[in-house]
GROMACS .gro file of C-alpha atoms in nm:
model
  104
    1UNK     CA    1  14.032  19.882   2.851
    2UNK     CA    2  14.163  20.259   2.820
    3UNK     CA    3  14.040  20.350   2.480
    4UNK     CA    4  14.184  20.767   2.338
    5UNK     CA    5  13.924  20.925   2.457
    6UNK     CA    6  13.916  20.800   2.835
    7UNK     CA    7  13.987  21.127   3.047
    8UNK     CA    8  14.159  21.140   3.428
    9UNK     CA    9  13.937  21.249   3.738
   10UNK     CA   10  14.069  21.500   3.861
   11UNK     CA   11  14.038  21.323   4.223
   12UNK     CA   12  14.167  21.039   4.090
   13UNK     CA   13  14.461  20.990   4.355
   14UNK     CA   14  14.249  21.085   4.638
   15UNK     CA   15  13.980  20.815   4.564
   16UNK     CA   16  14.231  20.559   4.439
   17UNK     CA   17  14.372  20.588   4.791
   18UNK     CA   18  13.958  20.541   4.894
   19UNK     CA   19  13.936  20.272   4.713
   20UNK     CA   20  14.256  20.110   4.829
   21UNK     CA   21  14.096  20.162   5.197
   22UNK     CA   22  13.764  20.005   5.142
   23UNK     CA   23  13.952  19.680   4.939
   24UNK     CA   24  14.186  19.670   5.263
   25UNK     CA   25  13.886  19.681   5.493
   26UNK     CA   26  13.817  19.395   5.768
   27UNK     CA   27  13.506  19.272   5.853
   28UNK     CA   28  13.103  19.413   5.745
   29UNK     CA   29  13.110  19.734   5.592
   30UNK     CA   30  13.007  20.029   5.826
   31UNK     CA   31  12.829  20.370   5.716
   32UNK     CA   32  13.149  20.535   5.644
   33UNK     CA   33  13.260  20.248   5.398
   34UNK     CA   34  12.912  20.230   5.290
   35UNK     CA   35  12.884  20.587   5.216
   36UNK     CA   36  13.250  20.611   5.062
   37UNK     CA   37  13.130  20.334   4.792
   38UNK     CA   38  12.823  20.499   4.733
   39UNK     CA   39  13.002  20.870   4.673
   40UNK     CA   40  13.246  20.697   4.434
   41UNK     CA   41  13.002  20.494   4.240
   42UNK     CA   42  12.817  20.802   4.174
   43UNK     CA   43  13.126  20.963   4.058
   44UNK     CA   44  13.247  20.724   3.846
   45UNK     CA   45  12.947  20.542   3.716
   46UNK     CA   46  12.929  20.755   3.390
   47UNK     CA   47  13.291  20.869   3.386
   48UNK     CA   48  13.483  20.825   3.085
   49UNK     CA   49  13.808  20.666   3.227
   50UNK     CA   50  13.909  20.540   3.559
   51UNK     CA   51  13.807  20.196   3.493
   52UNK     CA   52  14.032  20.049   3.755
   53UNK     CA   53  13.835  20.226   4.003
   54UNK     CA   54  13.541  20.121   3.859
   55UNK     CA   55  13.597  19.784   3.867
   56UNK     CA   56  13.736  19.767   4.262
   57UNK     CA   57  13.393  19.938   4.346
   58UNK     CA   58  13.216  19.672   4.169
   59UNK     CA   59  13.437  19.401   4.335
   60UNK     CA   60  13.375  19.541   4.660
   61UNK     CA   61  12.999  19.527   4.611
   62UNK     CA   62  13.029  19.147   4.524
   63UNK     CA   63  13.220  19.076   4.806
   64UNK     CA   64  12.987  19.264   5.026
   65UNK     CA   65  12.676  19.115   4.873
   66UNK     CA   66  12.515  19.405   4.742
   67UNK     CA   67  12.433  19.622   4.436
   68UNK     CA   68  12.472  19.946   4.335
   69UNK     CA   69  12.038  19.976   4.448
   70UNK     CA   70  12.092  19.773   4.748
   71UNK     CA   71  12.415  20.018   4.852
   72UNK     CA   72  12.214  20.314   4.728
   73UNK     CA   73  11.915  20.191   5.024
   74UNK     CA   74  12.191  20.151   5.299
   75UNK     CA   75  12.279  20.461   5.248
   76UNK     CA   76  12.019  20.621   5.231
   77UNK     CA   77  11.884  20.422   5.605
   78UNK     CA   78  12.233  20.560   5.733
   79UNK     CA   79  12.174  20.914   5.638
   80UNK     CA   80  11.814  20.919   5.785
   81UNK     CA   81  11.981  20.809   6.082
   82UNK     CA   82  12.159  21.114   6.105
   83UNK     CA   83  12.506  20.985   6.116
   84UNK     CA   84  12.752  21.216   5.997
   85UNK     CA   85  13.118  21.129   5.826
   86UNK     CA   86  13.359  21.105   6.160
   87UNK     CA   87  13.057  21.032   6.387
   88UNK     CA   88  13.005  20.683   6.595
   89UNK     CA   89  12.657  20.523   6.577
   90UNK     CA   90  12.758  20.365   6.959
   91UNK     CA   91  12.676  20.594   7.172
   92UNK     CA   92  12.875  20.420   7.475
   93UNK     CA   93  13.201  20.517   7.290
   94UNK     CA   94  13.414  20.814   7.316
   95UNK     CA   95  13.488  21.062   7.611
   96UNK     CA   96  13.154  21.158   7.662
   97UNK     CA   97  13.051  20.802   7.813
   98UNK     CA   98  13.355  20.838   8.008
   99UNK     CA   99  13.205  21.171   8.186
  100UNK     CA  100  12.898  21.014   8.229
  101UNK     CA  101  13.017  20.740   8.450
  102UNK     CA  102  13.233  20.953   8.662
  103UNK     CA  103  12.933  21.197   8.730
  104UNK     CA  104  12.677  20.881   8.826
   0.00000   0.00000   0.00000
């Protein structure tokens, strides 16, 4: 549906390859993919162009059984959770659980 005056994003490859990720994701979505959706949703919502992209967010939201208000509440849950990008929400992972138990 490109019509002459659709325009590229200039992140365009980077969130393509995003995309790609969340549509190759197993399982419930987590606060990362969550958050990812939620970034690119905003970004692209009004864009003119990009329509692929577009549509894969809107498929992944149907699969996942939300909407863009639902995803928008998620996230904003996970970021008054303070979870960061990179972070784990189970705090029994990681090598500072492993520490713990040797000190005990």
């Amino acid at each position: 549906m490109e019509t002459s005056t659709d325009q590229t994003h200039p992140l365009y490859r980077t969130d393509r390859d995003q995309v790609d990720s969340l549509l190759g994701h197993q399982g419930n979505p987590g606060p990362l993919q969550l958050t990812v959706a939620a970034r690119l949703l905003m970004r692209y919502g009004d864009f003119p162009g990009a329509h692929d992209i577009k549509q894969d967010i809107q498929k992944l939201l149907a699969d996942w059984g939300l909407d863009s208000q639902s995803l928008n509440a998620r996230c904003r849950e996970i970021w008054a959770s303070g979870w960061k990008p990179g972070q784990q929400l189970d705090g029994d992972l990681g090598s500072g659980a492993d520490v713990a138990d040797q000190e005990s």
